[in-house]
Short mmCIF file of C-alpha atoms and ligand atoms in Angstrom, two decimals:
data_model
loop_
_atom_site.label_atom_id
_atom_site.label_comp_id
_atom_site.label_asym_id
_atom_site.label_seq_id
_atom_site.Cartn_x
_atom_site.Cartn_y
_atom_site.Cartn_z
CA UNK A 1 -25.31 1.99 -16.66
CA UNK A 2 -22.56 4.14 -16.74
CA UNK A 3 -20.60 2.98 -20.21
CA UNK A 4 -17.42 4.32 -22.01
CA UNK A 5 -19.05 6.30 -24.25
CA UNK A 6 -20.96 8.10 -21.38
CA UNK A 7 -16.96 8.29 -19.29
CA UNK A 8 -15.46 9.98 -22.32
CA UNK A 9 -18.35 12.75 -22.65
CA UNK A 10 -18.35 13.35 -18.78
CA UNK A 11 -14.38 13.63 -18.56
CA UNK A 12 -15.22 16.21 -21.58
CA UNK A 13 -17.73 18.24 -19.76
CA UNK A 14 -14.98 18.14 -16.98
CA UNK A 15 -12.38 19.61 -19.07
CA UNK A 16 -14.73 22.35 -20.90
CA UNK A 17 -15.47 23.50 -17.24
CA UNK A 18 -12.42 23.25 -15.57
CA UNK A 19 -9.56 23.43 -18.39
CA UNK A 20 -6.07 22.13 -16.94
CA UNK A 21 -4.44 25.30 -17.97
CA UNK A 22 -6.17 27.54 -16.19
CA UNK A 23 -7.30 25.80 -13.47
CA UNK A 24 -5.48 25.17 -9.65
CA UNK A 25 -4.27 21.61 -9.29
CA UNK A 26 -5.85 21.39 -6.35
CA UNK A 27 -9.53 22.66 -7.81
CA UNK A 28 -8.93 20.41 -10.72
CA UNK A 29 -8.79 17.09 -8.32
CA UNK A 30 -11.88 18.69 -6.56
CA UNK A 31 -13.37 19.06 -9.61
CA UNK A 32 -12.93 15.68 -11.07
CA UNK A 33 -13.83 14.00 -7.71
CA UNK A 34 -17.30 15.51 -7.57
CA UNK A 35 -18.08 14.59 -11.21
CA UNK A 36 -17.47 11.38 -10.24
CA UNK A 37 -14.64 10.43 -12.12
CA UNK A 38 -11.97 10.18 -9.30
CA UNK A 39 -12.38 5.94 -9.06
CA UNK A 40 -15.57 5.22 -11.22
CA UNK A 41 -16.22 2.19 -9.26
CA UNK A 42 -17.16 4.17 -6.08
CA UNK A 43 -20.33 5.10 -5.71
CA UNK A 44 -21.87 8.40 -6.89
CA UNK A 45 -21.20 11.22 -4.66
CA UNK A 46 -18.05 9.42 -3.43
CA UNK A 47 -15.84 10.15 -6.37
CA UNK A 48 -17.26 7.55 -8.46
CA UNK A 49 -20.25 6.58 -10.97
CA UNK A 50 -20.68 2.80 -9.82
CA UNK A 51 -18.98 1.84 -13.09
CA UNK A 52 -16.95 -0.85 -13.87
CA UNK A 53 -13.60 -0.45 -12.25
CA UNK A 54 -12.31 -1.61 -15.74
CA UNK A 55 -13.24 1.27 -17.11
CA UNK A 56 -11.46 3.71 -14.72
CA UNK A 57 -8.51 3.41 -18.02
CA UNK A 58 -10.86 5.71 -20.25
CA UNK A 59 -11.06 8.42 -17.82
CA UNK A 60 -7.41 8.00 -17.54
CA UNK A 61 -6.04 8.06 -20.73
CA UNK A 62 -8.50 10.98 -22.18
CA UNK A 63 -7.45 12.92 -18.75
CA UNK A 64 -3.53 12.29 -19.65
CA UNK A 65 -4.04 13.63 -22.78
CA UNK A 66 -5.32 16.74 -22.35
CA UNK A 67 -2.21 17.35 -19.78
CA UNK A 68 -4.53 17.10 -16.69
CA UNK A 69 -2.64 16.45 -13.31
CA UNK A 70 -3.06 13.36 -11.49
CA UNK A 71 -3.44 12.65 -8.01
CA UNK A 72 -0.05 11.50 -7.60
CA UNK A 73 -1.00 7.88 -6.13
CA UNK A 74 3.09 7.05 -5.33
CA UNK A 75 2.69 9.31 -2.58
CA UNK A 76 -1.14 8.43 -1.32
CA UNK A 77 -0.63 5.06 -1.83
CA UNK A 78 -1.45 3.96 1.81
CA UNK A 79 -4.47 6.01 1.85
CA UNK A 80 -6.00 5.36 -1.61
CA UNK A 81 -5.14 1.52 -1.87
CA UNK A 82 -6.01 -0.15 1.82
CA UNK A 83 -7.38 2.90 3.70
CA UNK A 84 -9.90 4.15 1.15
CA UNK A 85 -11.47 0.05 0.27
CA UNK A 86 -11.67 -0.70 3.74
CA UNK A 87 -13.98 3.00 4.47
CA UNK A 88 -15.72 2.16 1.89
CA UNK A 89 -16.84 -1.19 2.76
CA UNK A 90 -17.09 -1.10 6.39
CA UNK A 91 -17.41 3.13 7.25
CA UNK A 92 -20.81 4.70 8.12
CA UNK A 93 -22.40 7.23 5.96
CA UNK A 94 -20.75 10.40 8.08
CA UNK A 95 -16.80 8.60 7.48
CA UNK A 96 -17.31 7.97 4.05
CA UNK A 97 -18.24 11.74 3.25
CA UNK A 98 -15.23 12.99 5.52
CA UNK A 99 -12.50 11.01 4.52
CA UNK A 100 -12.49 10.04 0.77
CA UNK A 101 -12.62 13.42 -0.48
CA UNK A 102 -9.34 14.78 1.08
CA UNK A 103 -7.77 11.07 0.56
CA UNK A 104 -7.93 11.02 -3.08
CA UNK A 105 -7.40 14.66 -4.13
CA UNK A 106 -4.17 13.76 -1.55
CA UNK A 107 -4.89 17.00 0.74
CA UNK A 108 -4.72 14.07 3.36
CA UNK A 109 -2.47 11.49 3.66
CA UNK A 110 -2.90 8.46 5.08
CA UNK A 111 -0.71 5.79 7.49
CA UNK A 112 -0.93 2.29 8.87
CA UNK A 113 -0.52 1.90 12.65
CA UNK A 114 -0.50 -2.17 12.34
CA UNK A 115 2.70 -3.48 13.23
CA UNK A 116 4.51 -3.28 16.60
CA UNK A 117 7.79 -4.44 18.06
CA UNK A 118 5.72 -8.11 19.00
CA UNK A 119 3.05 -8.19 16.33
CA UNK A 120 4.29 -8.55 12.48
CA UNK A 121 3.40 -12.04 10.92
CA UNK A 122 1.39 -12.49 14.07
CA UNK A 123 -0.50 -9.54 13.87
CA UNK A 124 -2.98 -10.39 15.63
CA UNK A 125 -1.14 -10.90 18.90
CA UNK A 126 -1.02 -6.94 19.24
CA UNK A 127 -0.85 -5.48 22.47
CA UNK A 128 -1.82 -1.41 21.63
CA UNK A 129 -4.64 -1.22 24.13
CA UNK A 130 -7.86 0.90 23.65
CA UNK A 131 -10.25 1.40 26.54
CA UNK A 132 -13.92 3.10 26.53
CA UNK A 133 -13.99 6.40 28.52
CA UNK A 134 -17.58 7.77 27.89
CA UNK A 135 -17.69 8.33 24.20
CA UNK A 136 -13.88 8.06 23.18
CA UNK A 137 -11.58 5.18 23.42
CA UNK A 138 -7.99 5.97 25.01
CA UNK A 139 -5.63 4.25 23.66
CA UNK A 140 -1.51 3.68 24.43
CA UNK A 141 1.20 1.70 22.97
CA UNK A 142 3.57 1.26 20.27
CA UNK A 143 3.58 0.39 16.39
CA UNK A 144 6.49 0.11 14.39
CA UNK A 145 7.75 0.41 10.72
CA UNK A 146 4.93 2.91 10.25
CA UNK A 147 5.66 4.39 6.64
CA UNK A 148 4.77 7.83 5.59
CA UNK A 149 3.59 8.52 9.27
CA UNK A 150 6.00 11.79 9.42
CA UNK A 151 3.72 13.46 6.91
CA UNK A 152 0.28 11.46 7.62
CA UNK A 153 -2.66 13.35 8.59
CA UNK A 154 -4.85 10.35 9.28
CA UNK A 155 -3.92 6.42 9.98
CA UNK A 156 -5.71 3.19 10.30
CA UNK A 157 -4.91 1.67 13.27
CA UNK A 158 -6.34 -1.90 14.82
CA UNK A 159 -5.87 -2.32 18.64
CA UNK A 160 -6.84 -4.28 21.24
CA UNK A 161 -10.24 -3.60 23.09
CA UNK A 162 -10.71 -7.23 24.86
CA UNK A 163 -7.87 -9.06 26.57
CA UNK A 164 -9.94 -11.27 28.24
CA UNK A 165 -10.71 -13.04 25.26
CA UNK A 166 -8.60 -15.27 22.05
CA UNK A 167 -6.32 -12.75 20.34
CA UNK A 168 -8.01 -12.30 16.77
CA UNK A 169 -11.61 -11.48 19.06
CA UNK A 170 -10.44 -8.68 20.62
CA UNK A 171 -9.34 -6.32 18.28
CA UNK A 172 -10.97 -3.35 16.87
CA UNK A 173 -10.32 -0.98 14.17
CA UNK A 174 -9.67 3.51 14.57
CA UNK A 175 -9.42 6.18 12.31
CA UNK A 176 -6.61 7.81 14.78
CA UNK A 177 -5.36 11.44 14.35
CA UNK A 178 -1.91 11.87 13.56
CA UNK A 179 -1.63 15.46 15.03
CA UNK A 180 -3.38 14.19 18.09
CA UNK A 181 -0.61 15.26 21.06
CA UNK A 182 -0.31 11.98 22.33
CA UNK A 183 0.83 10.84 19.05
CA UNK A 184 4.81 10.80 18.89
CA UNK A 185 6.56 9.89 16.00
CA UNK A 186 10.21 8.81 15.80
CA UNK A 187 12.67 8.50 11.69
CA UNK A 188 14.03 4.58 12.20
CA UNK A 189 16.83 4.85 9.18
CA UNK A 190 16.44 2.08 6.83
CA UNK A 191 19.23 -0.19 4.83
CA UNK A 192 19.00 2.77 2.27
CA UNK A 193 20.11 5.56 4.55
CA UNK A 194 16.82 7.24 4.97
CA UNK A 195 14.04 6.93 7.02
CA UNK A 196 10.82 7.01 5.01
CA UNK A 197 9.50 5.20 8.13
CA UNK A 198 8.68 5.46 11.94
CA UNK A 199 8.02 4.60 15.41
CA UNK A 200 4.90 5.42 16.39
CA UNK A 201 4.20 6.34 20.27
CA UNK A 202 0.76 6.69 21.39
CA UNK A 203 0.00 8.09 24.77
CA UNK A 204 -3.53 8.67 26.32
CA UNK A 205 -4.20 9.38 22.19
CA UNK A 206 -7.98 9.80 22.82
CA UNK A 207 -10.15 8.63 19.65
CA UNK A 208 -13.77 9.71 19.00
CA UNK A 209 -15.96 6.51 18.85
CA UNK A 210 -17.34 7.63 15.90
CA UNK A 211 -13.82 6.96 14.38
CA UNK A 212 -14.30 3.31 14.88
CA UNK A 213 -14.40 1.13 11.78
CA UNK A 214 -16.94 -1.60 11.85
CA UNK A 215 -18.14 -3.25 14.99
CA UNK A 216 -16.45 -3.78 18.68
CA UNK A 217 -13.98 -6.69 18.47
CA UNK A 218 -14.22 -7.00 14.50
CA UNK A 219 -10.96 -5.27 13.82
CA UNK A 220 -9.51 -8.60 12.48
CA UNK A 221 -12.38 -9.11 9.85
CA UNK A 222 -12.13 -5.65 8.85
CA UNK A 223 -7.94 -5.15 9.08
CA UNK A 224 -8.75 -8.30 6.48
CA UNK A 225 -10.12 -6.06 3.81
CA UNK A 226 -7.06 -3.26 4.47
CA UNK A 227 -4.43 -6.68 4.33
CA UNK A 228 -5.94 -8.10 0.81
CA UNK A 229 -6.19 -4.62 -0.89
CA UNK A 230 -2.67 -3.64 0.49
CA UNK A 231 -0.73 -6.98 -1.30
CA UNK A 232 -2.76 -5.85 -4.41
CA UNK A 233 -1.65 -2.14 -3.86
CA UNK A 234 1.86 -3.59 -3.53
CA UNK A 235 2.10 -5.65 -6.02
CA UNK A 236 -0.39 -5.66 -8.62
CA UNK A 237 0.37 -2.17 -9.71
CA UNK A 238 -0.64 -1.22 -13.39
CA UNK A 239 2.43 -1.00 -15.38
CA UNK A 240 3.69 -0.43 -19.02
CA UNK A 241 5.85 -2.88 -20.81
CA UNK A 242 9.18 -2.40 -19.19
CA UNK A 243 7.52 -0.24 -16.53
CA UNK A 244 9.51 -1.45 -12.84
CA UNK A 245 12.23 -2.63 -11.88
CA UNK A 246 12.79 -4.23 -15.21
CA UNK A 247 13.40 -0.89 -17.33
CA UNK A 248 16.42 0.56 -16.20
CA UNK A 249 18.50 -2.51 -16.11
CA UNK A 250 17.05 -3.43 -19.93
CA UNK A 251 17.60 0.58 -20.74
CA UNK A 252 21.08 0.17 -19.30
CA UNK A 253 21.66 -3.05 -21.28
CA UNK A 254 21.01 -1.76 -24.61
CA UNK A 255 22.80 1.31 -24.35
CA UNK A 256 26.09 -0.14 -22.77
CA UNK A 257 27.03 -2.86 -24.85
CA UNK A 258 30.70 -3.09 -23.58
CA UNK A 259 29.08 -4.22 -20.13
CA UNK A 260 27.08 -7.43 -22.11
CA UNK A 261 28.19 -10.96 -21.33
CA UNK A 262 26.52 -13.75 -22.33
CA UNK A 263 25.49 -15.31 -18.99
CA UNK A 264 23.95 -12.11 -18.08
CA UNK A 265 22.08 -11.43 -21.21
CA UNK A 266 20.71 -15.67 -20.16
CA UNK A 267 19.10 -14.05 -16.69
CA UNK A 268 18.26 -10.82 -18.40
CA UNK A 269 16.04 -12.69 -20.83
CA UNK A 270 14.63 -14.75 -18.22
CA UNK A 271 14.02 -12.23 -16.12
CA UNK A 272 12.25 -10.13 -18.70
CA UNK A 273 10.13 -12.54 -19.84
CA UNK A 274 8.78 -13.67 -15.96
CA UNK A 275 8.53 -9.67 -15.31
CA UNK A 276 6.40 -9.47 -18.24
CA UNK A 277 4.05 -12.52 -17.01
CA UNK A 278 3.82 -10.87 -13.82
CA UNK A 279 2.56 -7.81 -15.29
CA UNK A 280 -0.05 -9.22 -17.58
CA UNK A 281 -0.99 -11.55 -14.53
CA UNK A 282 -1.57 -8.13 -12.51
CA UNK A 283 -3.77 -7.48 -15.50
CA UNK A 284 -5.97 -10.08 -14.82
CA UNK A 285 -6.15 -9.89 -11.29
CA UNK A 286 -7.39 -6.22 -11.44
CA UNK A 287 -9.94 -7.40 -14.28
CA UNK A 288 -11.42 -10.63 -11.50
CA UNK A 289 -11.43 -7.06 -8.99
CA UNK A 290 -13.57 -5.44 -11.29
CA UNK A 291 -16.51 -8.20 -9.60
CA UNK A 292 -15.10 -8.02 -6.03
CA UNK A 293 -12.91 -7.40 -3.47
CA UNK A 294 -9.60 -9.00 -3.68
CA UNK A 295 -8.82 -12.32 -2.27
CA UNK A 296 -6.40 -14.61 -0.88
CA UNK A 297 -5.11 -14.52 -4.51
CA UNK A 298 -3.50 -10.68 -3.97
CA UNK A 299 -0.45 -12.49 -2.06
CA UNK A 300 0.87 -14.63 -4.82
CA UNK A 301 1.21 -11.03 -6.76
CA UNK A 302 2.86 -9.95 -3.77
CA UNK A 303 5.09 -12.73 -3.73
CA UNK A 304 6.38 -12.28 -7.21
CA UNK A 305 6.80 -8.53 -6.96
CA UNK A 306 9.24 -9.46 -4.14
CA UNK A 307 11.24 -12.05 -5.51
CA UNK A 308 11.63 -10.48 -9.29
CA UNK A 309 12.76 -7.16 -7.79
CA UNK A 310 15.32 -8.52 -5.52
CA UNK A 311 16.83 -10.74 -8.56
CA UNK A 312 16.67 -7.85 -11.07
CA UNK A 313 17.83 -5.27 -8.95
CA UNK A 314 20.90 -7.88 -8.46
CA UNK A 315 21.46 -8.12 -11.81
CA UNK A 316 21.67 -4.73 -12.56
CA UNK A 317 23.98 -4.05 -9.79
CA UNK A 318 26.05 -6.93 -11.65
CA UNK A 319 26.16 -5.41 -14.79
CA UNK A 320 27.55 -2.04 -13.62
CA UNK A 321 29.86 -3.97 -12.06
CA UNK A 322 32.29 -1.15 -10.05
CA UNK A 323 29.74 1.51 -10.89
CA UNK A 324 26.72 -0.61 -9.27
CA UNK A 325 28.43 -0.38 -5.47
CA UNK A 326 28.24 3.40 -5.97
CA UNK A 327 25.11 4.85 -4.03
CA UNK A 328 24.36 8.37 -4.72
CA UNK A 329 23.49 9.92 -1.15
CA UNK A 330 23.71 8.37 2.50
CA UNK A 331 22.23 11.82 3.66
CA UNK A 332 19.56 10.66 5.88
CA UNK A 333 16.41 11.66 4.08
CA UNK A 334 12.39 11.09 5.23
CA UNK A 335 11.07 10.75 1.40
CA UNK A 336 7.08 11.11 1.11
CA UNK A 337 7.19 8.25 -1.61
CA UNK A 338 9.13 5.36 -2.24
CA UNK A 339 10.90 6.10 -6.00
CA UNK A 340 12.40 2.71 -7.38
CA UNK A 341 13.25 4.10 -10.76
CA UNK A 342 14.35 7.78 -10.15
CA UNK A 343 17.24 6.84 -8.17
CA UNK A 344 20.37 4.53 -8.76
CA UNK A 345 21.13 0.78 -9.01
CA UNK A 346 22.48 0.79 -5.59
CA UNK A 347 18.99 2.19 -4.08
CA UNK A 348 16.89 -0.17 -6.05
CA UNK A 349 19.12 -3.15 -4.78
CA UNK A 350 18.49 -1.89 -1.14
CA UNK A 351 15.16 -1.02 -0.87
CA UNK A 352 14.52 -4.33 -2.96
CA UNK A 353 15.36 -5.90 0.30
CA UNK A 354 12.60 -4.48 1.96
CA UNK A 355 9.66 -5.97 -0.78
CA UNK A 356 9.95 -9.46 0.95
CA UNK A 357 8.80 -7.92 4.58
CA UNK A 358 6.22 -5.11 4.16
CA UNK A 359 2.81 -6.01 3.17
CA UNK A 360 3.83 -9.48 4.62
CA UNK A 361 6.94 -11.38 4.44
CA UNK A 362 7.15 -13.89 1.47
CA UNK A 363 7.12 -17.19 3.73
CA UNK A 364 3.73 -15.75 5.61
CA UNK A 365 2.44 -15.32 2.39
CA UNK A 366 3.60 -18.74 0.67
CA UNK A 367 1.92 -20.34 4.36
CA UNK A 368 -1.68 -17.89 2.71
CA UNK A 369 -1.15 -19.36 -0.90
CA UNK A 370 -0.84 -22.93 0.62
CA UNK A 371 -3.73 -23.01 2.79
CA UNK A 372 -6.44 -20.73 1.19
CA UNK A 373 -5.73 -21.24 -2.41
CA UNK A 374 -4.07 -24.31 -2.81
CA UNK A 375 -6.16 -25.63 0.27
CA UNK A 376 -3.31 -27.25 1.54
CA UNK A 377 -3.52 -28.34 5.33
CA UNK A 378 -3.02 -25.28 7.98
CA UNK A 379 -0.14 -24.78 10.27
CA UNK A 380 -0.98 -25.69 13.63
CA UNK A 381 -2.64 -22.75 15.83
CA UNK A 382 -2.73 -23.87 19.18
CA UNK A 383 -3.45 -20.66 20.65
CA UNK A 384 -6.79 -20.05 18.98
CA UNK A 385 -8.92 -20.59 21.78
CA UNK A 386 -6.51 -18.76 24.56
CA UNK A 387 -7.49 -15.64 26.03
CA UNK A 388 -5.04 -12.90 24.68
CA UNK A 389 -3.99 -11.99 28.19
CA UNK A 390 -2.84 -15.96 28.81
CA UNK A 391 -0.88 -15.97 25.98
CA UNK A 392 2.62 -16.28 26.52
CA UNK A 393 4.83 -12.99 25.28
C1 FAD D 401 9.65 -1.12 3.98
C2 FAD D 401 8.64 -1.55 4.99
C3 FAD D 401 7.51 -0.77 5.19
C4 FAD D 401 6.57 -1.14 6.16
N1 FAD D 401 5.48 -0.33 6.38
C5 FAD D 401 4.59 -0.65 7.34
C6 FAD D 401 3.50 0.24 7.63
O1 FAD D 401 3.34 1.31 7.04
N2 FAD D 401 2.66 -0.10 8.63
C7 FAD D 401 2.78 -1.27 9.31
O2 FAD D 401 1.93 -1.53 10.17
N3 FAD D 401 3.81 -2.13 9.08
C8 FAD D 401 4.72 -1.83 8.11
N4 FAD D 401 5.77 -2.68 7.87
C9 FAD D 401 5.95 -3.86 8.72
C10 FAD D 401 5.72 -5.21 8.06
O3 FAD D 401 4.36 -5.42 7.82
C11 FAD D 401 6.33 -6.25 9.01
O4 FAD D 401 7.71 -6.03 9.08
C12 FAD D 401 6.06 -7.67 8.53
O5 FAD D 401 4.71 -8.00 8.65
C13 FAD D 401 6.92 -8.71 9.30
O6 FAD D 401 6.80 -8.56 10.65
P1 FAD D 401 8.09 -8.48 11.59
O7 FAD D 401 9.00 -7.44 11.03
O8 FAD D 401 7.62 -8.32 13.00
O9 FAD D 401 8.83 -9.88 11.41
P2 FAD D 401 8.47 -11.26 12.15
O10 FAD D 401 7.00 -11.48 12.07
O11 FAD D 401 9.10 -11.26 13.49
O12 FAD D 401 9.18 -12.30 11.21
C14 FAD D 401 10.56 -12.64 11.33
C15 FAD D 401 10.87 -13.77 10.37
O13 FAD D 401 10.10 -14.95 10.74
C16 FAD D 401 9.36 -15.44 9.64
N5 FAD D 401 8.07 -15.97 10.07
C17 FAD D 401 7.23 -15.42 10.99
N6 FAD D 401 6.11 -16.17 11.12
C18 FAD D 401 6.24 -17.22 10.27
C19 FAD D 401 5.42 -18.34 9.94
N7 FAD D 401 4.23 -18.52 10.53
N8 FAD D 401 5.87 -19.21 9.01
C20 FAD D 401 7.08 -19.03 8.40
N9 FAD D 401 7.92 -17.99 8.69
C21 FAD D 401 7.51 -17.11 9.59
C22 FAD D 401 9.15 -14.21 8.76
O14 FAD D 401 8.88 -14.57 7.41
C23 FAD D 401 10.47 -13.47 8.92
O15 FAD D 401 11.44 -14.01 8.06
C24 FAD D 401 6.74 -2.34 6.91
C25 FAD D 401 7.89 -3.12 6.69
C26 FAD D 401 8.82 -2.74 5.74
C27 FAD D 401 10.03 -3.60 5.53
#
């Protein structure tokens, strides 16, 4: 068993042999994922030691201090929280070797070819076709709202192998190449001015089968895995006191005092404190991962992340008053990360906007939190046992 004791003299034996100083970052991140302490939970010879996930904070901190890089998980974020989980538990031996390597040192970055223009909340109603030809799968149709696709290497994609039968049957799950030819992708400029997502056209994209994930027609069980770990990844983020949205508009209100009123310093306070319970509730949720994969329980993080961002970011805008409607650049950008606190009020109160959709809107994931962990009764589904291809569109 792989304790903390045995973490901290491995991450030393890392650092005697490859000393941050001298060594490429690149060939560091290499390093540290073949000794196993990339994600310690992972199994050996996949960046991990089959430790405790808890412990992943000792490798961490020791790594920090000695002024080695990181991995820089804002920009991989796709790739290391729902693409690497859902390899892990559902790849074969082959896709597992491939594809977690490059993913975590962030050589490769990863997208998510889920949505299309008829398929958000009801995701499963997707309409991207993929049909067997010999031993590839061809596959055409749309997806939308694809982040990070403009600099992806590799994306996760779920399409629809089986018309004939009810729409969450028929799906399977692809490990599609992004510089495939077929693969077009298209900047749609966001509320904020730029475009850090796409429109993603795929043409006669042919996929290897041995880039399917899990079984024929079991793309919905394992998109599940990819869904849960993403409203974690969005929303259950580890973050110091005052880390978020939180810290600039508590930085701002202690250092401009002329701007305090009292009714504002009332929603600052309460704000604080339920951004503070949301971040030791994160806490716990990534301790109950430590035994499993997330749950149901991954959307009422979500949830929380969405609403306290939108109100904070509004209350900062507030208290700048005239200086809060200034944005700093309308230049249409294509960002490889989203940045919430290196950039100004006026950004954080747009892109705010956007933490209620992605990841799934807040009233889809109220309608999760009522039915699978309050056990409340489910909204009717009559089309359950219609054959996609009867459905009405
Ligand atoms: C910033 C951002 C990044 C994104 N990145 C990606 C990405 O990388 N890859 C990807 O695949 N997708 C991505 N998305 C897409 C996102 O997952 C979808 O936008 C989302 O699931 C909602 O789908 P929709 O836009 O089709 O809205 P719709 O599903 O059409 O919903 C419209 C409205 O109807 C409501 N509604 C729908 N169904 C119900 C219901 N059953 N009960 C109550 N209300 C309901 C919704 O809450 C919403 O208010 C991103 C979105 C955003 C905003």
């Amino acid at each position: 068993m792989t304790d903390e004791a045995e973490l901290k003299r491995r991450t030393a034996e890392l650092l005697a042999a490859h000393p941050p100083a001298t060594t490429g970052r690149g060939d560091f991140l290499k390093a540290r994922f073949d000794a196993g302490l990339a994600w310690v939970h992972y199994p050996e010879g996949l960046g991990g030691l089959g430790a405790p996930r808890s412990l992943q904070a000792v490798v961490d901190t020791e790594l920090e201090a000695a002024g080695a890089p990181d991995n820089d998980p804002r920009r991989i974020g796709i790739g290391l929280g729902m693409a690497a989980p859902t390899i892990l538990r559902y790849g074969t031996e082959e896709q597992k070797q491939q594809y977690l390597r490059p993913l975590w040192t962030g050589e490769e970055v990863w997208c998510q070819l889920f949505s299309e223009p008829g398929a958000g909340s009801d995701l499963a109603a997707l309409g991207t076709r993929a049909v067997r030809e010999g031993d590839a799968w061809v596959v055409n149709g749309q997806k939308v709202w694809t982040s990070s696709a403009h600099v992806a290497r590799w994306a996760i994609l779920i399409a629809r192998t089986d018309p004939g039968v009810p729409k969450h049957a028929g799906i399977t799950y692809f490990i599609c190449d992004m510089t495939d030819p077929g693969v077009e992708v298209r900047p749609l400029r966001q509320i904020t001015g730029e475009a850090e997502f796409n429109e993603v056209f795929l043409t006669d994209v042919r996929i290897p089968d041995s880039r399917r994930l899990g079984e024929v027609g079991d793309g919905w069980r394992v998109a599940q895995t990819t869904l849960n770990n993403e409203r974690v990844a969005i929303g259950g983020m580890r973050l110091p006191r005052e880390g978020g949205m939180i810290g600039p508009v508590s930085k701002t209100w202690r250092e401009r005092p002329e701007l305090r009123t009292h009714d504002l310093h009332q929603r600052l306070l309460k704000l604080w404190v339920e951004a503070e319970v949301a971040r030791l509730t994160g806490e716990r949720l990534r301790q109950q991962l430590t035994v499993g994969q997330p749950g149901p329980e991954g959307a009422g993080m979500k949830l929380a992340f969405a609403r306290l961002n939108q109100e904070i970011s509004g209350l900062e805008v507030e208290l700048l008053g005239e200086e809060g409607l200034l944005y700093d650049d309308w230049t249409m950008r294509r960002p490889e990360l989203v940045d919430f606190t290196g950039r100004d009020a006026g950004y954080r109160y747009l892109r705010s906007k956007g933490n209620s959709i992605e990841g799934g809107t807040s009233e889809v994931l109220l309608n999760i939190v009522a039915e699978r962990v309050l056990g409340l009764p489910s909204e009717p589904r009559t089309d359950k046992d219609v054959a996609w291809k009867d459905l009405a569109r």
